[in-house]
Short mmCIF file of C-alpha atoms in Angstrom, two decimals:
data_model
loop_
_atom_site.label_atom_id
_atom_site.label_comp_id
_atom_site.label_asym_id
_atom_site.label_seq_id
_atom_site.Cartn_x
_atom_site.Cartn_y
_atom_site.Cartn_z
CA UNK A 310 0.00 0.00 0.00
CA UNK A 311 1.57 3.27 -1.04
CA UNK A 312 1.72 6.37 1.13
CA UNK A 313 -0.94 8.27 -0.85
CA UNK A 314 -3.55 5.53 -0.28
CA UNK A 315 -2.66 5.36 3.40
CA UNK A 316 -2.98 9.15 3.81
CA UNK A 317 -6.32 9.17 1.99
CA UNK A 318 -7.81 6.33 4.04
CA UNK A 319 -6.42 7.86 7.25
CA UNK A 320 -7.98 11.23 6.33
CA UNK A 321 -11.29 9.47 5.72
CA UNK A 322 -11.04 7.62 9.04
CA UNK A 323 -10.20 10.76 11.03
CA UNK A 324 -12.86 12.94 9.40
CA UNK A 325 -15.45 10.15 9.60
CA UNK A 326 -14.73 9.65 13.30
CA UNK A 327 -14.95 13.39 13.98
CA UNK A 328 -18.26 13.57 12.10
CA UNK A 329 -19.61 10.58 14.01
CA UNK A 330 -18.65 12.04 17.39
CA UNK A 331 -20.25 15.39 16.57
CA UNK A 332 -23.38 13.65 15.23
CA UNK A 333 -23.62 11.42 18.31
CA UNK A 334 -23.18 14.41 20.62
CA UNK A 335 -25.94 16.34 18.85
CA UNK A 336 -28.21 13.30 19.08
CA UNK A 337 -27.42 12.92 22.77
CA UNK A 338 -28.59 16.44 23.57
CA UNK A 339 -31.40 17.05 21.03
CA UNK A 340 -32.87 13.76 19.86
CA UNK A 341 -34.85 11.70 22.36
CA UNK A 342 -33.40 8.24 23.08
CA UNK A 343 -36.74 6.67 22.14
CA UNK A 344 -36.42 8.08 18.59
CA UNK A 345 -32.88 6.76 18.25
CA UNK A 346 -33.86 3.29 19.44
CA UNK A 347 -36.63 3.09 16.83
CA UNK A 348 -34.53 4.18 13.85
CA UNK A 349 -34.47 1.71 10.97
CA UNK A 350 -30.65 1.90 10.90
CA UNK A 351 -28.42 2.72 13.83
CA UNK A 352 -26.16 5.72 13.42
CA UNK A 353 -23.10 3.49 13.73
CA UNK A 354 -24.30 1.24 10.90
CA UNK A 355 -24.76 4.19 8.56
CA UNK A 356 -21.33 5.59 9.35
CA UNK A 357 -19.75 2.17 8.81
CA UNK A 358 -21.55 1.69 5.50
CA UNK A 359 -20.48 5.08 4.18
CA UNK A 360 -16.95 4.68 5.55
CA UNK A 361 -16.43 1.33 3.82
CA UNK A 362 -17.96 2.51 0.56
CA UNK A 363 -15.80 5.64 0.64
CA UNK A 364 -12.71 3.54 1.38
CA UNK A 365 -13.54 1.34 -1.59
CA UNK A 366 -14.00 4.42 -3.76
CA UNK A 367 -10.62 5.82 -2.70
CA UNK A 368 -8.85 2.53 -3.38
CA UNK A 369 -10.43 2.24 -6.83
CA UNK A 370 -9.57 5.85 -7.67
CA UNK A 371 -5.96 5.28 -6.66
CA UNK A 372 -5.81 2.19 -8.88
CA UNK A 373 -7.38 4.10 -11.80
CA UNK A 374 -4.89 6.94 -11.27
CA UNK A 375 -2.00 4.50 -11.69
CA UNK A 376 -3.41 3.34 -15.03
CA UNK A 377 -4.85 6.58 -16.45
CA UNK A 378 -5.02 9.88 -14.57
CA UNK A 379 -7.56 11.17 -17.12
CA UNK A 380 -10.15 8.60 -16.03
CA UNK A 381 -10.15 9.44 -12.32
CA UNK A 382 -12.92 12.05 -12.61
CA UNK A 383 -15.20 9.78 -14.64
CA UNK A 384 -14.58 6.90 -12.25
CA UNK A 385 -15.43 9.16 -9.32
CA UNK A 386 -18.71 10.15 -10.98
CA UNK A 387 -19.58 6.52 -11.79
CA UNK A 388 -18.84 5.25 -8.29
CA UNK A 389 -20.68 8.17 -6.70
CA UNK A 390 -23.73 7.39 -8.84
CA UNK A 391 -23.58 3.74 -7.78
CA UNK A 392 -23.24 4.83 -4.15
CA UNK A 393 -26.31 7.06 -4.55
CA UNK A 394 -28.32 4.13 -5.93
CA UNK A 395 -27.26 1.86 -3.07
CA UNK A 396 -27.95 4.64 -0.55
CA UNK A 397 -31.44 5.05 -2.03
CA UNK A 398 -32.06 1.34 -1.53
CA UNK A 399 -30.99 1.78 2.10
CA UNK A 400 -33.22 4.85 2.38
CA UNK A 401 -36.40 3.21 1.04
CA UNK A 402 -37.49 1.69 4.39
CA UNK A 403 -36.98 5.07 6.07
CA UNK A 404 -39.06 6.81 3.40
CA UNK A 405 -41.79 4.18 3.69
CA UNK A 406 -42.15 4.73 7.42
CA UNK A 407 -44.45 7.57 8.31
CA UNK A 408 -43.74 7.90 11.99
CA UNK A 409 -43.02 10.85 14.23
CA UNK A 410 -39.28 10.11 14.17
CA UNK A 411 -39.04 9.74 10.36
CA UNK A 412 -38.04 13.36 9.53
CA UNK A 413 -35.20 13.17 12.06
CA UNK A 414 -33.98 9.89 10.61
CA UNK A 415 -34.20 11.18 7.01
CA UNK A 416 -32.27 14.31 7.91
CA UNK A 417 -29.64 12.28 9.71
CA UNK A 418 -29.24 9.94 6.72
CA UNK A 419 -28.81 12.82 4.26
CA UNK A 420 -26.36 14.62 6.53
CA UNK A 421 -24.19 11.49 6.69
CA UNK A 422 -24.46 10.98 2.92
CA UNK A 423 -23.48 14.57 2.14
CA UNK A 424 -20.71 14.56 4.75
CA UNK A 425 -19.03 11.50 3.24
CA UNK A 426 -19.58 12.83 -0.29
CA UNK A 427 -17.73 15.98 0.76
CA UNK A 428 -14.86 13.93 2.18
CA UNK A 429 -14.69 11.80 -0.98
CA UNK A 430 -14.61 14.91 -3.14
CA UNK A 431 -11.81 16.39 -1.04
CA UNK A 432 -9.77 13.18 -1.24
CA UNK A 433 -10.39 12.91 -5.00
CA UNK A 434 -9.15 16.46 -5.48
CA UNK A 435 -6.02 15.55 -3.50
CA UNK A 436 -5.51 12.47 -5.67
CA UNK A 437 -5.86 14.55 -8.84
CA UNK A 438 -3.53 17.28 -7.58
CA UNK A 439 -0.80 14.82 -6.61
CA UNK A 440 1.91 15.26 -9.23
CA UNK A 441 3.41 11.76 -9.04
#
């Protein structure tokens, strides 16, 4: 594993952990425990899902960069589209539920999705700007 991949995955891990801790703290103070217990997906499960998918995306982008730097952007778009489709499949049970806690759960899901998308974009920009 080269240093660039390690730095990218480490960045993802650190930023993902920081995001999780902030999210969990906000939930602790503003979201009732009863809501959290009745969520379709636990907060930890969502963060793990997005972390592993983002790690996969970074590893694939690094591999594509080694073969053809010009294809990194297209690969990023393709993998992000696939991630969006998979995330929608995960989101369907939340959308189907029409309970009092549903808006909180939907908002939480989208915040996590956008947060990891931002991290992936940042890491992809770093991969593209690396002059090696």
